[in-house]
Amino acid sequence: MRSAWLAVFAYVVAAVVLLASFASAALATTGGAPTPSGSAPPPPSQGGTPDPAPSSGTLRLLSAKTSPRKSFYYGVRSPRLSYEIASDRPTNDLRIDVIGPAGETVVSFYRNDVAPETLDSVTWDGTSADRPARNGRYSFRIAPQSGDPVAQQTLQRSIQEAQRRASSSASPSGAFSLDFALYGYAFPILGTHDFGDAGGRFGASRAGHTHEGQDVMAGCGTPLIAARGGRVQYSGYHSAAGNYLVIDGKGTGYDMAYMHLLEPSPLQEGMTVRTGEPVGVVGQTGDATACHLHFEMWAAPGWYEGGSPIDPLPYLERWDRYS
């Protein structure tokens, strides 16, 4: 009996260590640190208002760093630009634009009375007109509010020169960067995986019903992250689904279910989870014959709330290409 209890204790300890180590790996991959359950990351910068009589000196950009270089909407970390200017005036009125994939201005931040050689920053929450911005490559653009063409040209020349120096550097790892990518969803598995055969597809025949999700094959213990953050709608165990949870995707009409987890998810009902944040690890609990993630997407009004499951494979394939 003693040896049996010791074996159980060792298994539990190993599982806890496994979950902790994979959570660290997940956060390193998606950028950032975990957010306390039910709370949000630091708020985005306020857009501000233009100075009624904007002015600035002769401007040069001394430094600029955007982090992370790949962001996810409602993610662990939002796109953030930290920058420093040089100027022959003590205060400068600046405008920082987020430029979208088609060259359009998505949002603008007005920074008044910015001092030279002082680090300043702006954080964008990934929204455009109060809606999630579309997938694509973005960049920050810094300009004087005054619209003075001479001041703008001087600033742009300093940016181009800094970009040339960064690109020719032996380690141009984002020390000077204005560009970044933003995506609405992250692929939920951090590790080697495949989409299996026809038996794991949505709609495949099962005893008494059809398959309502997509099976993604991966080794037991592979980290899982939230494809889209939101509110945890359910976290528990089912004889067929094993350990699983359901997340109501923020800003979407979808609920997303993750099934057959190796251990119960540390997330509980009502908690807030961010896109890219760890939710558990791949397992084969419940009615599963191999290690895999059974992933479901339910259309509005949601999971067992009158909604219907839809085929998640096209979405998973799309997220897999850029994650």
CSV table of N, CA and C in Angstrom, one decimal, residues 97-192:
chain,number,residue,atom,x,y,z
A,97,ASP,N,1.5,57.2,-35.2
A,97,ASP,CA,0.4,56.5,-35.9
A,97,ASP,C,0.7,55.0,-36.0
A,98,VAL,N,-0.3,54.2,-35.9
A,98,VAL,CA,-0.2,52.8,-36.3
A,98,VAL,C,-0.6,52.6,-37.7
A,99,ILE,N,0.3,52.1,-38.5
A,99,ILE,CA,0.1,52.0,-40.0
A,99,ILE,C,-0.3,50.6,-40.3
A,100,GLY,N,-1.4,50.4,-41.0
A,100,GLY,CA,-1.9,49.0,-41.3
A,100,GLY,C,-1.3,48.4,-42.5
A,101,PRO,N,-1.7,47.2,-42.8
A,101,PRO,CA,-1.1,46.4,-43.9
A,101,PRO,C,-1.3,47.1,-45.3
A,102,ALA,N,-2.3,47.9,-45.5
A,102,ALA,CA,-2.5,48.6,-46.8
A,102,ALA,C,-1.9,50.0,-46.8
A,103,GLY,N,-1.2,50.3,-45.7
A,103,GLY,CA,-0.6,51.7,-45.6
A,103,GLY,C,-1.6,52.7,-45.0
A,104,GLU,N,-2.7,52.2,-44.5
A,104,GLU,CA,-3.7,53.1,-43.9
A,104,GLU,C,-3.3,53.4,-42.4
A,105,THR,N,-3.8,54.6,-41.9
A,105,THR,CA,-3.6,54.9,-40.5
A,105,THR,C,-4.7,54.3,-39.7
A,106,VAL,N,-4.4,53.4,-38.8
A,106,VAL,CA,-5.3,52.6,-38.1
A,106,VAL,C,-5.8,53.4,-36.8
A,107,VAL,N,-4.8,53.9,-36.1
A,107,VAL,CA,-5.1,54.7,-34.9
A,107,VAL,C,-3.9,55.7,-34.7
A,108,SER,N,-4.2,56.8,-34.0
A,108,SER,CA,-3.2,57.8,-33.7
A,108,SER,C,-3.1,58.1,-32.3
A,109,PHE,N,-1.9,58.3,-31.8
A,109,PHE,CA,-1.6,58.7,-30.4
A,109,PHE,C,-0.9,60.1,-30.5
A,110,TYR,N,-1.5,61.0,-29.7
A,110,TYR,CA,-0.9,62.4,-29.7
A,110,TYR,C,-0.1,62.5,-28.4
A,111,ARG,N,1.2,62.8,-28.5
A,111,ARG,CA,2.0,62.9,-27.4
A,111,ARG,C,2.5,64.4,-27.3
A,112,ASN,N,2.1,65.1,-26.3
A,112,ASN,CA,2.4,66.5,-26.2
A,112,ASN,C,3.5,66.8,-25.2
A,113,ASP,N,4.3,67.7,-25.5
A,113,ASP,CA,5.4,68.1,-24.6
A,113,ASP,C,6.4,67.0,-24.3
A,114,VAL,N,6.8,66.3,-25.3
A,114,VAL,CA,7.8,65.2,-25.2
A,114,VAL,C,9.2,65.8,-25.0
A,115,ALA,N,9.9,65.4,-24.0
A,115,ALA,CA,11.2,66.0,-23.8
A,115,ALA,C,12.2,65.2,-24.6
A,116,PRO,N,13.3,65.8,-25.1
A,116,PRO,CA,14.3,65.1,-25.8
A,116,PRO,C,15.1,64.2,-24.8
A,117,GLU,N,15.7,63.1,-25.4
A,117,GLU,CA,16.6,62.2,-24.6
A,117,GLU,C,15.9,61.7,-23.4
A,118,THR,N,14.6,61.5,-23.5
A,118,THR,CA,13.8,60.9,-22.4
A,118,THR,C,12.9,59.8,-23.0
A,119,LEU,N,13.0,58.6,-22.4
A,119,LEU,CA,12.3,57.4,-23.0
A,119,LEU,C,10.8,57.6,-22.9
A,120,ASP,N,10.0,57.4,-24.0
A,120,ASP,CA,8.6,57.5,-24.0
A,120,ASP,C,8.1,56.3,-24.7
A,121,SER,N,6.8,55.9,-24.5
A,121,SER,CA,6.2,54.7,-25.0
A,121,SER,C,4.8,54.9,-25.3
A,122,VAL,N,4.3,54.1,-26.2
A,122,VAL,CA,2.8,53.9,-26.4
A,122,VAL,C,2.5,52.4,-26.6
A,123,THR,N,1.3,52.1,-26.2
A,123,THR,CA,0.9,50.7,-26.3
A,123,THR,C,-0.5,50.7,-27.0
A,124,TRP,N,-0.6,49.8,-28.0
A,124,TRP,CA,-1.8,49.7,-28.8
A,124,TRP,C,-2.5,48.4,-28.4
A,125,ASP,N,-3.8,48.4,-28.2
A,125,ASP,CA,-4.6,47.3,-27.8
A,125,ASP,C,-5.1,46.4,-29.0
A,126,GLY,N,-4.6,46.7,-30.2
A,126,GLY,CA,-5.0,45.9,-31.4
A,126,GLY,C,-6.4,46.1,-31.9
A,127,THR,N,-7.0,47.2,-31.5
A,127,THR,CA,-8.4,47.5,-32.0
A,127,THR,C,-8.3,48.6,-33.0
A,128,SER,N,-9.3,48.6,-33.9
A,128,SER,CA,-9.5,49.7,-34.9
A,128,SER,C,-11.0,50.0,-34.9
A,129,ALA,N,-11.4,51.2,-34.6
A,129,ALA,CA,-12.8,51.6,-34.5
A,129,ALA,C,-13.6,50.6,-33.5
A,130,ASP,N,-12.9,50.3,-32.4
A,130,ASP,CA,-13.5,49.5,-31.3
A,130,ASP,C,-13.7,48.0,-31.8
A,131,ARG,N,-13.0,47.6,-32.9
A,131,ARG,CA,-13.1,46.2,-33.3
A,131,ARG,C,-11.7,45.6,-33.5
A,132,PRO,N,-11.5,44.3,-33.3
A,132,PRO,CA,-10.2,43.7,-33.5
A,132,PRO,C,-9.7,44.1,-34.9
A,133,ALA,N,-8.4,44.5,-34.9
A,133,ALA,CA,-7.8,44.9,-36.2
A,133,ALA,C,-7.5,43.6,-37.0
A,134,ARG,N,-7.5,43.7,-38.3
A,134,ARG,CA,-7.3,42.5,-39.1
A,134,ARG,C,-5.8,42.0,-39.0
A,135,ASN,N,-5.6,40.7,-39.4
A,135,ASN,CA,-4.3,40.1,-39.4
A,135,ASN,C,-3.4,40.9,-40.4
A,136,GLY,N,-2.1,41.0,-40.1
A,136,GLY,CA,-1.2,41.5,-41.0
A,136,GLY,C,0.0,42.2,-40.4
A,137,ARG,N,0.8,42.8,-41.2
A,137,ARG,CA,2.0,43.5,-40.8
A,137,ARG,C,1.7,44.9,-40.5
A,138,TYR,N,2.1,45.5,-39.4
A,138,TYR,CA,1.9,46.8,-39.0
A,138,TYR,C,3.2,47.5,-38.7
A,139,SER,N,3.1,48.8,-38.5
A,139,SER,CA,4.3,49.6,-38.1
A,139,SER,C,3.9,50.8,-37.4
A,140,PHE,N,4.7,51.3,-36.5
A,140,PHE,CA,4.5,52.6,-35.9
A,140,PHE,C,5.2,53.7,-36.7
A,141,ARG,N,4.6,54.9,-36.8
A,141,ARG,CA,5.2,56.0,-37.5
A,141,ARG,C,5.2,57.2,-36.6
A,142,ILE,N,6.3,57.8,-36.5
A,142,ILE,CA,6.5,59.0,-35.6
A,142,ILE,C,6.6,60.2,-36.4
A,143,ALA,N,5.9,61.3,-36.1
A,143,ALA,CA,5.9,62.5,-36.9
A,143,ALA,C,5.6,63.7,-35.9
A,144,PRO,N,6.1,64.9,-36.3
A,144,PRO,CA,5.7,66.1,-35.5
A,144,PRO,C,4.2,66.4,-35.8
A,145,GLN,N,3.5,66.9,-34.8
A,145,GLN,CA,2.1,67.2,-35.0
A,145,GLN,C,1.9,68.4,-35.9
A,146,SER,N,2.9,69.3,-35.9
A,146,SER,CA,2.8,70.5,-36.7
A,146,SER,C,2.6,70.2,-38.2
A,147,GLY,N,3.1,69.1,-38.7
A,147,GLY,CA,3.0,68.8,-40.1
A,147,GLY,C,4.0,69.6,-40.9
A,148,ASP,N,5.0,70.2,-40.2
A,148,ASP,CA,6.1,70.9,-40.9
A,148,ASP,C,6.8,70.0,-41.8
A,149,PRO,N,6.9,70.2,-43.1
A,149,PRO,CA,7.5,69.3,-44.0
A,149,PRO,C,9.0,69.2,-43.8
A,150,VAL,N,9.7,70.3,-43.4
A,150,VAL,CA,11.1,70.2,-43.1
A,150,VAL,C,11.4,69.4,-41.9
A,151,ALA,N,10.6,69.6,-40.8
A,151,ALA,CA,10.8,68.8,-39.6
A,151,ALA,C,10.5,67.3,-39.9
A,152,GLN,N,9.5,67.1,-40.7
A,152,GLN,CA,9.2,65.7,-41.0
A,152,GLN,C,10.3,65.0,-41.8
A,153,GLN,N,10.8,65.7,-42.8
A,153,GLN,CA,11.9,65.2,-43.6
A,153,GLN,C,13.2,64.9,-42.8
A,154,THR,N,13.5,65.8,-41.9
A,154,THR,CA,14.6,65.6,-41.0
A,154,THR,C,14.5,64.4,-40.2
A,155,LEU,N,13.3,64.2,-39.6
A,155,LEU,CA,13.0,63.1,-38.8
A,155,LEU,C,13.0,61.8,-39.6
A,156,GLN,N,12.5,61.8,-40.8
A,156,GLN,CA,12.5,60.6,-41.6
A,156,GLN,C,13.9,60.2,-42.0
A,157,ARG,N,14.7,61.2,-42.3
A,157,ARG,CA,16.1,60.8,-42.6
A,157,ARG,C,16.8,60.2,-41.5
A,158,SER,N,16.5,60.6,-40.3
A,158,SER,CA,17.2,60.0,-39.1
A,158,SER,C,16.7,58.6,-38.9
A,159,ILE,N,15.4,58.4,-39.2
A,159,ILE,CA,14.8,57.0,-39.0
A,159,ILE,C,15.5,56.1,-40.1
A,160,GLN,N,15.6,56.6,-41.3
A,160,GLN,CA,16.2,55.7,-42.4
A,160,GLN,C,17.6,55.4,-42.1
A,161,GLU,N,18.3,56.4,-41.5
A,161,GLU,CA,19.7,56.1,-41.2
A,161,GLU,C,19.8,55.1,-40.0
A,162,ALA,N,19.0,55.3,-39.0
A,162,ALA,CA,19.0,54.3,-37.9
A,162,ALA,C,18.6,52.9,-38.4
A,163,GLN,N,17.7,52.8,-39.4
A,163,GLN,CA,17.3,51.5,-39.9
A,163,GLN,C,18.5,50.9,-40.7
A,164,ARG,N,19.2,51.7,-41.4
A,164,ARG,CA,20.4,51.2,-42.2
A,164,ARG,C,21.4,50.7,-41.2
A,165,ARG,N,21.7,51.4,-40.1
A,165,ARG,CA,22.6,51.0,-39.1
A,165,ARG,C,22.2,49.7,-38.5
A,166,ALA,N,20.9,49.6,-38.2
A,166,ALA,CA,20.4,48.3,-37.5
A,166,ALA,C,20.5,47.1,-38.5
A,167,SER,N,20.2,47.3,-39.7
A,167,SER,CA,20.2,46.2,-40.7
A,167,SER,C,21.6,45.7,-41.0
A,168,SER,N,22.6,46.6,-40.8
A,168,SER,CA,24.0,46.2,-41.1
A,168,SER,C,24.7,45.8,-39.8
A,169,SER,N,24.0,45.9,-38.7
A,169,SER,CA,24.6,45.5,-37.4
A,169,SER,C,24.8,43.9,-37.4
A,170,ALA,N,25.7,43.5,-36.6
A,170,ALA,CA,26.0,42.0,-36.5
A,170,ALA,C,24.8,41.4,-35.7
A,171,SER,N,24.1,42.1,-34.9
A,171,SER,CA,23.0,41.5,-34.2
A,171,SER,C,21.8,42.5,-34.2
A,172,PRO,N,21.1,42.6,-35.4
A,172,PRO,CA,20.0,43.5,-35.5
A,172,PRO,C,18.7,42.9,-34.9
A,173,SER,N,18.7,42.6,-33.7
A,173,SER,CA,17.6,41.8,-33.1
A,173,SER,C,16.5,42.7,-32.5
A,174,GLY,N,16.1,43.7,-33.2
A,174,GLY,CA,15.0,44.6,-32.8
A,174,GLY,C,15.5,45.7,-31.9
A,175,ALA,N,16.8,46.0,-31.9
A,175,ALA,CA,17.3,47.2,-31.1
A,175,ALA,C,16.7,48.5,-31.7
A,176,PHE,N,16.5,48.5,-33.0
A,176,PHE,CA,15.7,49.6,-33.7
A,176,PHE,C,14.7,48.9,-34.5
A,177,SER,N,13.4,49.1,-34.1
A,177,SER,CA,12.3,48.5,-34.9
A,177,SER,C,11.0,49.3,-34.7
A,178,LEU,N,10.3,49.4,-35.8
A,178,LEU,CA,9.0,50.0,-35.9
A,178,LEU,C,7.9,49.1,-36.3
A,179,ASP,N,8.4,47.9,-36.9
A,179,ASP,CA,7.4,47.0,-37.5
A,179,ASP,C,7.1,45.9,-36.6
A,180,PHE,N,5.9,45.3,-36.8
A,180,PHE,CA,5.4,44.2,-36.0
A,180,PHE,C,4.3,43.5,-36.7
A,181,ALA,N,3.9,42.3,-36.3
A,181,ALA,CA,2.8,41.6,-36.9
A,181,ALA,C,1.7,41.4,-35.8
A,182,LEU,N,0.5,41.5,-36.2
A,182,LEU,CA,-0.7,41.3,-35.3
A,182,LEU,C,-1.6,40.3,-35.9
A,183,TYR,N,-2.0,39.3,-35.1
A,183,TYR,CA,-3.0,38.3,-35.5
A,183,TYR,C,-4.1,38.1,-34.5
A,184,GLY,N,-5.2,37.7,-35.0
A,184,GLY,CA,-6.4,37.6,-34.1
A,184,GLY,C,-6.4,36.3,-33.3
A,185,TYR,N,-5.7,35.2,-33.8
A,185,TYR,CA,-5.8,33.9,-33.1
A,185,TYR,C,-4.4,33.3,-33.1
A,186,ALA,N,-4.1,32.4,-32.2
A,186,ALA,CA,-2.8,31.7,-32.1
A,186,ALA,C,-3.2,30.2,-32.3
A,187,PHE,N,-2.2,29.5,-32.9
A,187,PHE,CA,-2.4,28.0,-33.0
A,187,PHE,C,-2.3,27.4,-31.6
A,188,PRO,N,-3.2,26.6,-31.2
A,188,PRO,CA,-3.3,26.2,-29.8
A,188,PRO,C,-2.2,25.2,-29.3
A,189,ILE,N,-1.4,24.6,-30.2
A,189,ILE,CA,-0.4,23.6,-29.8
A,189,ILE,C,1.0,24.2,-30.0
A,190,LEU,N,1.8,24.1,-29.0
A,190,LEU,CA,3.2,24.6,-29.1
A,190,LEU,C,4.1,23.4,-29.2
A,191,GLY,N,4.2,22.8,-30.4
A,191,GLY,CA,5.0,21.6,-30.6
A,191,GLY,C,4.7,20.9,-31.9
A,192,THR,N,5.4,19.8,-32.1
A,192,THR,CA,5.1,19.0,-33.3
A,192,THR,C,3.7,18.4,-33.3
